[in-house]
XYZ file of C-alpha atoms in Angstrom:
726
model
C 138.589 121.608 129.275
C 141.595 118.958 130.864
C 143.539 120.356 134.141
C 145.790 123.477 133.009
C 149.405 122.474 134.694
C 150.360 123.976 138.028
C 146.909 125.868 138.042
C 143.413 124.612 139.708
C 140.313 125.685 137.800
C 137.700 126.980 139.513
C 134.836 128.682 136.870
C 134.324 129.532 133.826
C 133.318 133.059 133.506
C 133.366 133.517 129.593
C 133.636 132.143 126.093
C 133.737 133.653 122.994
C 134.569 131.985 119.419
C 138.056 131.818 119.892
C 138.907 131.380 123.997
C 137.457 130.644 126.922
C 138.090 132.910 130.202
C 138.168 130.466 133.615
C 138.877 131.956 137.210
C 141.097 129.926 139.439
C 144.414 129.879 141.818
C 147.505 128.556 141.137
C 148.670 125.477 143.311
C 151.784 126.906 144.513
C 150.783 129.153 146.389
C 146.338 129.677 145.870
C 147.260 132.455 144.333
C 143.292 133.328 142.249
C 144.416 133.745 138.966
C 141.930 134.405 135.836
C 142.833 132.025 132.749
C 142.490 132.838 128.791
C 142.626 129.524 126.733
C 142.517 129.072 123.089
C 139.376 127.462 122.504
C 140.481 125.321 119.230
C 142.800 122.385 120.085
C 144.620 123.236 116.864
C 144.448 127.258 116.674
C 145.253 128.953 113.627
C 147.799 131.156 113.247
C 145.634 134.100 113.466
C 144.956 132.967 116.449
C 148.127 132.054 117.844
C 149.712 135.276 116.411
C 146.808 137.531 118.899
C 147.692 135.046 121.801
C 151.227 135.900 121.542
C 151.122 139.231 120.236
C 148.218 140.110 123.684
C 150.897 138.753 125.854
C 154.046 140.484 124.828
C 152.252 143.507 124.532
C 150.886 143.281 128.481
C 154.005 142.530 129.391
C 155.766 145.504 128.576
C 152.618 147.996 129.926
C 153.431 148.407 133.877
C 150.499 150.732 134.141
C 147.568 150.359 137.170
C 144.789 151.003 135.064
C 145.890 148.043 132.169
C 145.607 144.116 133.232
C 148.600 142.502 134.870
C 149.901 139.350 132.923
C 151.187 136.610 135.057
C 152.700 133.990 132.760
C 152.355 132.453 129.179
C 151.592 128.253 129.138
C 152.322 125.962 126.764
C 150.721 122.685 127.014
C 148.855 119.458 125.242
C 149.187 122.137 122.135
C 147.624 124.053 124.053
C 147.950 127.596 124.873
C 146.975 129.323 128.327
C 147.644 133.174 129.331
C 147.222 134.098 132.831
C 146.890 137.348 134.326
C 145.861 138.832 137.679
C 142.300 137.942 139.368
C 140.885 142.166 139.261
C 137.697 141.139 140.661
C 135.424 143.190 138.284
C 132.923 142.787 135.625
C 133.007 144.339 131.877
C 131.000 148.248 132.039
C 129.116 145.931 129.441
C 127.483 144.311 132.042
C 126.644 147.367 134.414
C 125.059 149.357 131.719
C 122.655 147.220 130.790
C 121.804 145.743 134.736
C 122.444 149.241 136.211
C 123.637 152.527 134.539
C 125.091 155.038 135.901
C 124.181 158.613 136.773
C 126.336 161.773 135.528
C 128.578 161.686 138.308
C 129.835 158.010 138.364
C 129.741 158.480 133.968
C 132.703 161.557 134.920
C 134.444 159.484 137.233
C 134.751 156.705 135.186
C 135.204 158.401 131.970
C 138.300 160.504 133.768
C 139.914 157.128 134.338
C 139.459 155.522 131.625
C 140.803 158.736 129.148
C 144.473 158.149 132.332
C 144.707 154.672 131.640
C 144.282 155.278 127.906
C 146.403 158.154 127.953
C 149.271 155.738 129.729
C 149.044 153.315 127.036
C 149.522 155.645 124.554
C 152.109 157.048 126.526
C 154.017 153.428 126.076
C 153.380 153.769 122.740
C 150.830 151.378 122.591
C 147.585 151.454 120.204
C 145.104 149.205 121.552
C 143.182 149.401 118.378
C 139.553 147.595 120.306
C 137.886 149.766 122.866
C 134.780 148.435 124.111
C 132.554 148.320 126.822
C 133.506 144.380 126.945
C 136.855 145.242 127.509
C 137.109 147.688 130.516
C 136.666 145.546 133.817
C 134.852 148.183 136.336
C 134.914 146.933 140.259
C 132.185 148.594 141.850
C 133.761 147.927 145.480
C 137.154 149.690 144.224
C 135.630 152.357 141.852
C 138.592 151.219 139.632
C 139.020 149.883 135.885
C 141.174 147.813 134.452
C 141.475 147.583 130.621
C 142.078 144.140 129.157
C 142.218 143.189 125.469
C 145.529 144.002 123.592
C 145.207 140.915 120.951
C 144.733 143.422 118.461
C 147.370 145.818 119.868
C 149.973 147.716 117.837
C 153.473 149.457 119.245
C 153.775 150.585 115.408
C 152.683 154.062 115.415
C 151.056 154.204 112.641
C 149.674 151.769 109.794
C 148.249 151.575 106.533
C 144.803 149.711 106.851
C 143.562 147.045 104.460
C 139.787 146.472 103.116
C 139.168 143.732 104.895
C 136.126 141.545 104.978
C 133.793 142.768 108.173
C 134.200 139.455 110.215
C 138.519 140.125 109.658
C 138.326 143.317 110.904
C 140.649 144.175 114.345
C 138.170 145.957 116.831
C 134.681 145.504 118.227
C 132.458 146.468 115.086
C 130.523 148.512 117.003
C 133.152 150.761 118.402
C 135.638 150.671 115.484
C 137.181 153.443 113.783
C 136.170 154.721 110.269
C 139.787 154.237 109.427
C 139.772 151.038 110.995
C 137.570 150.042 108.644
C 139.822 150.361 105.802
C 136.923 152.066 103.965
C 138.597 155.627 104.503
C 142.052 156.807 102.652
C 143.412 157.838 106.497
C 146.320 155.703 108.268
C 145.338 154.015 111.720
C 146.994 156.334 114.784
C 146.775 156.394 118.086
C 143.395 158.658 117.666
C 141.536 155.411 116.534
C 141.421 154.832 120.535
C 139.781 158.344 120.785
C 137.215 157.446 118.310
C 136.213 153.913 120.091
C 136.226 156.216 123.440
C 134.054 158.266 122.134
C 131.560 155.188 121.464
C 131.977 153.525 124.563
C 131.300 156.555 126.523
C 128.225 156.900 124.251
C 127.409 153.580 125.334
C 128.131 154.419 128.849
C 126.020 156.704 129.413
C 123.028 156.144 126.974
C 122.609 152.551 127.112
C 122.848 151.848 123.632
C 125.585 152.299 121.094
C 126.373 155.465 118.735
C 125.175 152.772 115.977
C 122.862 149.688 116.009
C 122.003 147.513 112.997
C 122.388 143.481 112.731
C 124.142 143.966 109.455
C 128.109 144.305 109.508
C 128.048 146.790 106.642
C 125.500 148.688 107.678
C 127.419 149.570 110.913
C 130.957 149.941 109.046
C 128.989 152.661 106.653
C 127.493 154.453 109.934
C 130.667 154.697 111.335
C 131.643 156.041 108.118
C 129.205 158.467 107.147
C 126.178 158.471 109.517
C 126.598 160.915 112.449
C 125.651 159.559 116.183
C 122.311 161.424 117.483
C 123.627 163.811 119.848
C 123.405 162.418 123.576
C 121.766 165.510 125.347
C 118.410 164.747 122.202
C 118.354 161.189 123.559
C 118.343 161.912 126.949
C 117.509 165.546 128.639
C 118.842 164.899 131.553
C 122.624 164.402 129.744
C 123.978 167.727 129.601
C 125.193 169.235 126.348
C 128.557 169.705 126.828
C 129.347 166.074 127.387
C 127.526 165.485 124.945
C 129.761 167.889 122.614
C 132.551 166.549 124.335
C 131.651 163.023 123.342
C 130.547 163.857 119.680
C 134.154 164.889 118.933
C 135.774 161.893 120.025
C 133.553 160.259 117.409
C 134.311 162.937 114.557
C 134.951 161.099 111.555
C 138.379 162.784 110.299
C 141.272 162.167 113.650
C 142.274 165.790 113.601
C 139.128 167.201 114.523
C 139.110 164.309 117.782
C 140.849 165.560 120.313
C 144.507 164.632 120.782
C 145.200 164.338 123.842
C 144.293 162.048 126.416
C 145.203 164.520 128.823
C 142.892 167.641 126.577
C 140.543 165.129 127.679
C 140.663 164.742 130.666
C 140.834 168.622 131.127
C 137.196 168.928 129.920
C 135.919 165.778 131.697
C 137.672 167.420 134.994
C 135.650 170.724 134.683
C 132.056 169.058 133.781
C 132.609 167.258 137.277
C 134.034 170.204 139.040
C 130.810 171.763 137.712
C 128.128 169.025 138.576
C 129.616 168.689 141.924
C 129.447 171.631 142.548
C 126.018 173.551 140.686
C 124.421 170.256 140.310
C 124.461 171.147 136.453
C 127.200 171.949 133.674
C 127.380 175.189 132.561
C 127.903 175.350 127.849
C 131.480 176.036 126.824
C 134.125 174.849 124.216
C 135.886 171.755 124.209
C 139.370 171.132 123.595
C 140.744 174.511 124.550
C 143.611 172.397 126.790
C 144.286 169.942 123.527
C 147.535 170.188 122.753
C 149.868 167.588 121.965
C 153.754 168.832 121.110
C 153.427 166.349 118.719
C 153.140 167.220 114.611
C 150.568 165.982 112.830
C 150.280 166.886 109.569
C 146.396 166.789 107.850
C 145.866 164.014 106.330
C 142.889 165.739 104.010
C 144.053 166.717 101.122
C 144.232 170.254 99.679
C 143.745 171.843 95.886
C 141.751 168.419 94.499
C 138.183 169.868 95.526
C 136.915 170.009 91.889
C 139.170 166.467 91.020
C 137.108 164.540 94.414
C 134.185 165.708 92.850
C 134.831 164.781 89.448
C 136.083 161.396 90.602
C 132.725 160.517 93.030
C 130.664 161.791 89.758
C 131.932 159.093 87.638
C 131.481 157.170 89.933
C 128.191 157.063 90.535
C 127.446 156.510 86.515
C 129.536 153.698 87.120
C 126.919 152.105 90.320
C 123.911 153.548 87.960
C 125.193 151.182 85.026
C 127.942 152.740 82.639
C 131.942 151.609 82.021
C 134.134 154.197 82.975
C 138.269 154.687 82.420
C 140.002 157.309 83.849
C 143.557 158.388 83.988
C 145.195 160.505 86.051
C 148.360 162.637 85.287
C 151.113 164.322 87.267
C 154.915 164.213 88.521
C 155.915 162.027 91.339
C 154.480 163.087 95.071
C 151.730 165.584 93.059
C 149.504 162.965 95.146
C 148.031 161.171 92.108
C 147.327 157.576 94.605
C 145.877 159.892 97.519
C 143.393 161.451 95.043
C 142.029 157.733 93.986
C 142.096 156.561 96.949
C 139.011 159.278 98.680
C 136.564 157.671 96.544
C 137.400 154.938 98.946
C 134.084 156.048 101.294
C 131.349 156.503 98.283
C 132.533 152.897 97.289
C 132.081 152.213 100.399
C 128.353 153.562 100.717
C 127.614 151.732 97.368
C 129.060 148.454 98.648
C 131.758 148.323 96.078
C 134.449 146.504 95.634
C 137.920 148.581 95.673
C 141.107 146.917 94.936
C 144.331 148.210 93.535
C 147.801 147.212 92.115
C 150.699 148.517 91.039
C 153.143 148.332 88.359
C 156.830 148.028 89.187
C 159.664 149.153 87.203
C 161.590 146.369 87.951
C 158.787 143.848 86.639
C 157.983 145.821 83.472
C 158.342 141.993 81.423
C 155.922 140.162 83.696
C 152.484 140.529 82.294
C 149.426 141.667 83.888
C 151.668 142.114 86.883
C 149.443 144.878 88.195
C 146.506 143.284 87.129
C 147.143 140.718 89.013
C 148.011 142.132 92.120
C 144.648 144.114 92.470
C 142.639 140.450 91.690
C 144.066 138.759 94.364
C 143.737 141.666 96.804
C 139.867 140.880 95.580
C 139.640 136.675 95.254
C 141.627 137.161 99.184
C 138.824 139.149 100.273
C 136.401 136.835 99.005
C 138.150 134.264 100.795
C 137.709 136.076 103.917
C 133.871 135.551 103.452
C 131.687 132.339 104.940
C 131.555 129.285 103.387
C 128.386 130.200 102.264
C 129.414 132.982 101.262
C 132.700 131.616 99.384
C 130.319 128.493 98.111
C 127.855 131.574 96.258
C 131.031 132.911 94.533
C 132.254 129.542 93.397
C 129.513 128.659 91.903
C 128.987 132.596 90.114
C 133.006 131.882 88.850
C 132.562 128.288 87.826
C 128.963 129.001 85.473
C 131.246 132.267 84.281
C 134.375 130.494 83.174
C 133.308 127.143 82.334
C 136.091 124.614 81.712
C 138.811 127.769 81.260
C 138.840 128.350 84.516
C 142.386 126.864 84.840
C 143.565 129.932 82.898
C 142.848 132.824 85.766
C 144.070 130.125 88.209
C 147.199 130.209 86.758
C 147.052 134.240 86.759
C 145.639 134.645 90.178
C 146.427 131.042 92.052
C 144.597 131.648 95.009
C 141.661 131.392 93.146
C 142.003 127.598 92.960
C 140.891 127.992 96.688
C 137.466 129.385 95.823
C 136.564 127.416 92.757
C 138.874 124.111 93.688
C 141.381 121.828 90.867
C 140.090 122.551 87.487
C 140.946 119.993 84.585
C 144.445 121.405 82.364
C 143.741 123.687 79.539
C 144.318 122.664 75.778
C 147.856 124.016 74.090
C 146.828 126.368 71.306
C 148.799 128.640 69.213
C 150.278 132.369 70.195
C 147.192 133.908 68.781
C 144.249 131.355 69.812
C 145.897 131.251 73.473
C 145.973 135.399 73.473
C 142.740 135.484 72.724
C 141.471 132.632 74.254
C 142.480 134.471 77.619
C 141.044 138.161 76.926
C 137.468 135.990 76.685
C 138.031 134.233 79.785
C 139.071 137.258 81.442
C 136.699 139.301 80.688
C 133.820 136.871 81.985
C 135.822 136.441 84.594
C 135.738 140.659 85.631
C 132.155 140.488 84.571
C 131.264 138.162 87.622
C 132.380 140.542 89.658
C 130.634 144.259 88.472
C 126.875 144.133 90.108
C 124.518 146.830 90.765
C 124.677 146.010 93.960
C 128.526 146.085 93.580
C 130.014 147.453 91.582
C 134.110 147.098 90.603
C 136.589 149.879 90.984
C 140.153 148.352 89.465
C 143.010 150.918 90.688
C 145.914 151.085 88.628
C 149.165 153.130 89.792
C 152.128 153.373 87.821
C 151.485 152.966 83.823
C 154.314 154.627 82.661
C 155.049 150.844 83.320
C 152.960 149.108 82.608
C 153.031 146.253 79.713
C 151.628 146.533 76.511
C 149.446 143.090 77.215
C 148.209 144.840 80.323
C 147.368 148.028 78.090
C 145.371 146.059 75.617
C 143.263 143.957 78.134
C 142.661 147.777 79.805
C 141.140 148.694 76.488
C 139.541 145.148 76.223
C 137.504 145.561 79.581
C 136.652 148.991 78.938
C 134.939 148.821 75.698
C 132.959 144.919 76.409
C 129.821 146.188 75.798
C 128.607 142.944 78.274
C 130.320 144.869 81.364
C 128.616 146.973 83.298
C 129.172 148.784 86.894
C 132.785 148.866 86.138
C 135.564 152.108 86.921
C 139.258 151.776 85.729
C 141.379 154.300 86.892
C 145.344 154.586 85.580
C 147.829 156.814 87.384
C 150.910 157.942 85.859
C 153.812 160.079 85.701
C 153.221 161.941 82.327
C 157.014 163.568 82.480
C 158.292 159.122 81.614
C 155.311 158.757 78.935
C 157.198 159.912 75.446
C 156.812 158.482 72.212
C 157.087 154.850 71.527
C 156.004 154.038 75.693
C 153.427 151.349 75.556
C 150.685 153.811 77.776
C 151.250 156.850 75.358
C 150.495 154.541 72.091
C 147.212 153.737 74.108
C 146.171 157.149 74.696
C 146.492 158.229 71.098
C 144.817 155.205 69.969
C 142.182 155.930 72.497
C 141.550 159.342 70.548
C 141.780 158.317 67.212
C 139.950 155.744 67.948
C 137.040 158.251 69.303
C 136.586 156.331 72.698
C 135.717 158.734 75.399
C 137.794 158.418 78.516
C 138.242 160.644 81.389
C 141.457 162.591 82.328
C 143.069 164.969 84.677
C 146.720 166.751 85.172
C 147.321 166.741 88.443
C 149.397 170.512 89.224
C 151.539 171.286 92.640
C 149.775 172.960 95.462
C 148.913 177.204 95.241
C 150.069 179.197 98.140
C 146.750 179.811 99.256
C 146.909 175.569 99.029
C 150.035 175.107 101.360
C 149.084 178.411 103.454
C 145.919 176.420 104.376
C 147.429 173.118 105.310
C 150.262 174.207 107.009
C 148.225 177.214 109.058
C 145.822 173.536 109.928
C 148.220 171.274 110.747
C 150.066 174.051 112.898
C 146.989 175.030 114.546
C 147.398 178.265 114.477
C 146.256 181.436 112.172
C 147.039 182.342 108.379
C 148.718 185.282 109.208
C 150.879 183.805 111.955
C 152.426 181.765 109.764
C 152.651 183.492 106.119
C 156.562 183.580 106.022
C 157.482 179.680 106.596
C 154.684 178.483 104.257
C 155.810 181.374 101.589
C 159.339 179.489 102.006
C 157.752 176.008 101.840
C 156.594 176.671 99.472
C 160.438 177.907 97.422
C 161.358 175.132 98.734
C 159.609 172.251 97.745
C 157.708 173.903 93.907
C 154.436 173.210 95.553
C 155.011 169.013 95.239
C 152.717 167.780 98.106
C 155.169 164.862 98.882
C 158.302 166.990 99.239
C 156.313 169.447 101.344
C 155.095 167.027 103.633
C 158.744 165.733 103.709
C 160.002 168.875 104.656
C 158.440 170.678 107.060
C 158.231 166.458 108.975
C 162.362 166.972 109.105
C 161.659 170.307 110.260
C 159.925 168.592 113.133
C 162.816 166.043 113.137
C 165.362 168.051 113.105
C 163.864 170.276 116.094
C 163.521 173.538 113.784
C 160.238 173.377 114.115
C 158.963 172.689 118.062
C 156.069 173.257 120.270
C 156.045 175.810 122.896
C 153.929 174.197 125.412
C 153.896 177.609 127.894
C 151.815 179.395 125.110
C 150.863 176.904 123.465
C 151.757 177.363 120.213
C 154.589 176.384 117.565
C 157.598 177.901 116.605
C 160.076 178.020 113.884
C 163.335 178.261 113.234
C 163.518 180.588 110.420
C 166.904 181.600 109.342
C 167.321 178.029 108.960
C 164.929 177.372 107.045
C 165.831 179.762 104.431
C 169.506 178.688 104.061
C 168.225 174.710 102.927
C 168.682 173.841 99.799
C 166.772 171.330 98.835
C 166.230 170.150 94.912
C 163.058 168.554 93.730
C 165.016 164.826 93.430
C 164.238 164.778 97.105
C 167.316 163.012 97.663
C 168.563 165.881 99.776
C 165.414 165.735 102.450
C 166.260 162.131 102.060
C 170.090 161.748 103.126
C 169.359 163.548 106.680
C 167.180 160.850 107.261
C 169.222 157.769 106.392
C 172.246 159.106 107.480
C 171.238 158.132 110.906
C 170.196 154.852 110.643
C 172.340 152.370 111.787
C 174.365 150.281 108.426
C 172.524 146.992 110.073
C 169.302 149.191 109.419
C 170.488 150.663 105.820
C 171.036 147.358 104.855
C 167.336 146.140 105.371
C 166.031 148.516 103.482
C 168.265 147.984 100.876
C 167.156 144.707 100.469
C 164.194 145.345 101.174
C 163.885 148.475 98.452
C 165.336 144.855 95.949
C 161.684 142.738 97.113
C 159.038 145.805 95.943
C 157.706 148.683 96.834
C 155.700 146.798 99.327
C 157.783 143.167 101.129
C 156.863 140.623 103.670
C 159.392 141.185 106.554
C 159.926 137.144 106.985
C 161.049 137.437 103.110
C 163.705 139.858 104.394
C 164.675 138.021 107.416
C 165.156 135.334 105.300
C 167.355 137.132 103.340
C 169.324 138.851 105.731
C 169.774 136.033 107.986
C 168.058 137.942 111.109
C 164.949 136.692 113.098
C 161.578 138.903 112.216
C 161.140 140.363 115.292
C 165.272 142.294 115.120
C 164.215 143.521 111.400
C 160.933 144.660 113.044
C 162.182 145.816 115.706
C 165.354 147.417 113.006
C 162.531 149.131 111.076
C 160.597 150.525 114.009
C 163.157 154.584 113.646
C 162.626 154.145 109.206
C 158.868 154.188 110.196
C 158.980 156.688 112.716
C 160.915 158.882 109.972
C 158.148 158.504 107.244
C 160.646 155.815 105.444
C 158.236 152.822 105.501
C 154.405 152.666 106.364
C 152.998 149.149 107.645
C 150.596 147.876 105.929
C 147.780 146.291 107.881
C 147.354 143.015 105.695
C 145.078 140.808 108.203
C 144.466 137.328 107.517
C 142.412 135.380 104.989
C 141.616 131.646 105.240
C 142.680 128.971 102.971
C 140.567 125.927 102.658
C 142.976 123.261 102.145
C 142.426 119.480 101.933
C 138.599 119.927 102.673
C 139.840 121.929 106.032
C 139.997 125.744 106.370
C 143.077 126.749 107.777
C 144.204 130.370 108.410
C 147.353 132.251 106.455
C 148.582 135.074 107.683
C 149.348 138.179 105.594
C 149.685 140.686 107.730
C 154.053 141.932 108.336
C 153.407 143.670 105.164
C 155.856 146.923 104.637
C 155.832 149.390 102.180
C 158.031 152.117 100.830
C 156.080 155.856 101.535
C 156.686 156.806 98.218
C 158.456 155.303 95.121
C 160.556 157.997 95.431
C 162.400 157.098 98.680
C 162.256 153.407 97.123
C 164.398 154.545 93.909
C 166.630 156.961 96.344
C 167.823 153.274 98.296
C 167.665 151.185 95.756
C 170.036 153.695 93.793
C 172.917 153.850 97.133
C 173.266 149.658 96.311
C 176.543 148.602 94.598
C 175.504 147.733 91.321
C 177.053 143.853 91.977
C 175.875 143.830 95.274
C 172.705 144.633 94.037
C 172.776 142.342 91.288
C 173.196 139.266 94.275
C 170.729 140.785 96.568
C 168.240 140.292 93.590
C 168.716 136.719 92.914
C 168.850 136.151 96.525
C 165.073 137.474 96.656
C 164.333 135.361 93.307
C 165.970 132.369 95.239
C 163.354 132.650 97.913
C 160.585 133.603 96.558
C 161.348 130.613 94.103
C 161.645 128.049 97.065
C 158.836 129.271 99.012
C 155.825 130.316 96.592
C 153.600 126.666 95.740
C 154.722 125.351 92.619
C 151.234 126.418 91.104
C 151.972 130.373 92.248
C 155.687 129.904 89.913
C 153.349 129.579 86.809
C 153.204 132.457 84.637
C 151.280 133.524 81.611
C 153.521 134.935 78.883
C 152.711 135.634 75.917
């Protein structure tokens, strides 16, 4: 490493795949510093973004237990972050060298939880708590939390299913939801799971799960319970074991909800340990009240449907093909239901991909299928060079000289198989038949016993006839095994003459068996249970509130969640810290008038947004149900950072949800670079997007659509502009 201008490098203290860390001095005043440098001379966009993100996040935090950042330096096309020299070492070193006594462990646990609470109070989620990222100075007993490259200031994210080597976080300590294999959002409670895994390692000397296989580790986090600590080492008090096991709960709702409640339990343990040398058993989390509304993400009233989907998937794993339709009104929970099988799919090492038909893209054939399969191809591109080469061989064997047909639909495929020869031009009928055959061969590559394929296609009421015909061909192809296709649709929007209506009638007429489930509104008992769980109150205490919520929302899960959230944001549902209970304004709730089109619930939220924010939302509604921030920024002539800032309030209000897409490698001209695919957002529900879209004046709407189309045309590579239209 050459000299960094203004700094004197003394020793190298750490080297990872992407960074090198040095100890040195600032020449100006000989101040001791730690210098973190990007290792590669030409770093990928992923590495640069993480690096810049770490600096920005740390600059916004002023907490004693977080490493202090001094400066960000650029030199000779390289980048470096300058930190204070804390003189500590990662607690991972102390675990392997010395270990910690019970008293030392409790002091450390209290201190780490306190610092994590301060981080959360600044609205930062760390997303990579691990023994390597906590520094400890044994002389002072102080700790510092480091490495904020994965951190976010967003309140929650939807994770994507990424390859293990592209997941944010350290795999041995990552939360189940952060793997992208759970039907759960990522919020600040992901840090509690990682903290639990870290503390487990700290006191026992081993992490909760150990494996050389990354997928095995992911499966363990999702489905296996760690061995209780007091059974590993009988000197560990069961109470400490219970606290850590609660932190390691698979569902965020079952973990601690606040660092304050966690610290209270650890302080109780420490006090007993100091006084008596032992810790009497007690129930954890009795003082764990956040005052923040955290609706349960569990599905209610759909147990039979979930069991049905899991059974159908298990038959697919055994070698069958399955086609299932999920019907119901908007907001009834169709998408949430389907995503509940993420976990069993992950346990079988299957692939789950999804696409969504768009009411504004009805004339684009195969729109949702292409979207889903792009997701699959991008997943493969995240693999090692050897894995990509393996898929290349399989695909070329299956597609032969016709690979370009699939590349025209899924341009990213070319990064796996390489450039392909052009396809001879045939007549319409021959072209369609050739496409169907090639596509069936393409899908067959991914449907194997070791990795069954699940394709979820949402909003089938807007599907084009070509897509529906292809779905039928895939389902009835006797050569394809281990394939599950699930389609969701709004049955109230599928009338005679609709392409989906015609498909359903054809399947019935031909005697082709397929699965079908029609979802209904929540029953009173389910509403009662959800509110009881969310407010952590006995059902007898919430009877009147639950009755009113059911009356106002008709048992629609989406309306119910929005209604409760509206009460909270309008401060008609508040937490009483003195009594440690939720309380609500029943007379106000009785007077509220809402309709089943959710407009009344949305109007009050959107009225509070600035004109600038509303304008961005309207542009976004024209760009699709999911969109890139950089697209909206370019069209609105604003910076990406400013757009993200303006989107903060809609995120808090539940209008938008950030999507954690990660990165995937792109092979170009024999080199591998990285394309940044995060900074995606999506509307929390189609109804929200529809409502915002309806607020736009027709002439302005046309102008926005034109600008969106013009931007995409200019910024999409030529091959990606090609469409297959028959």
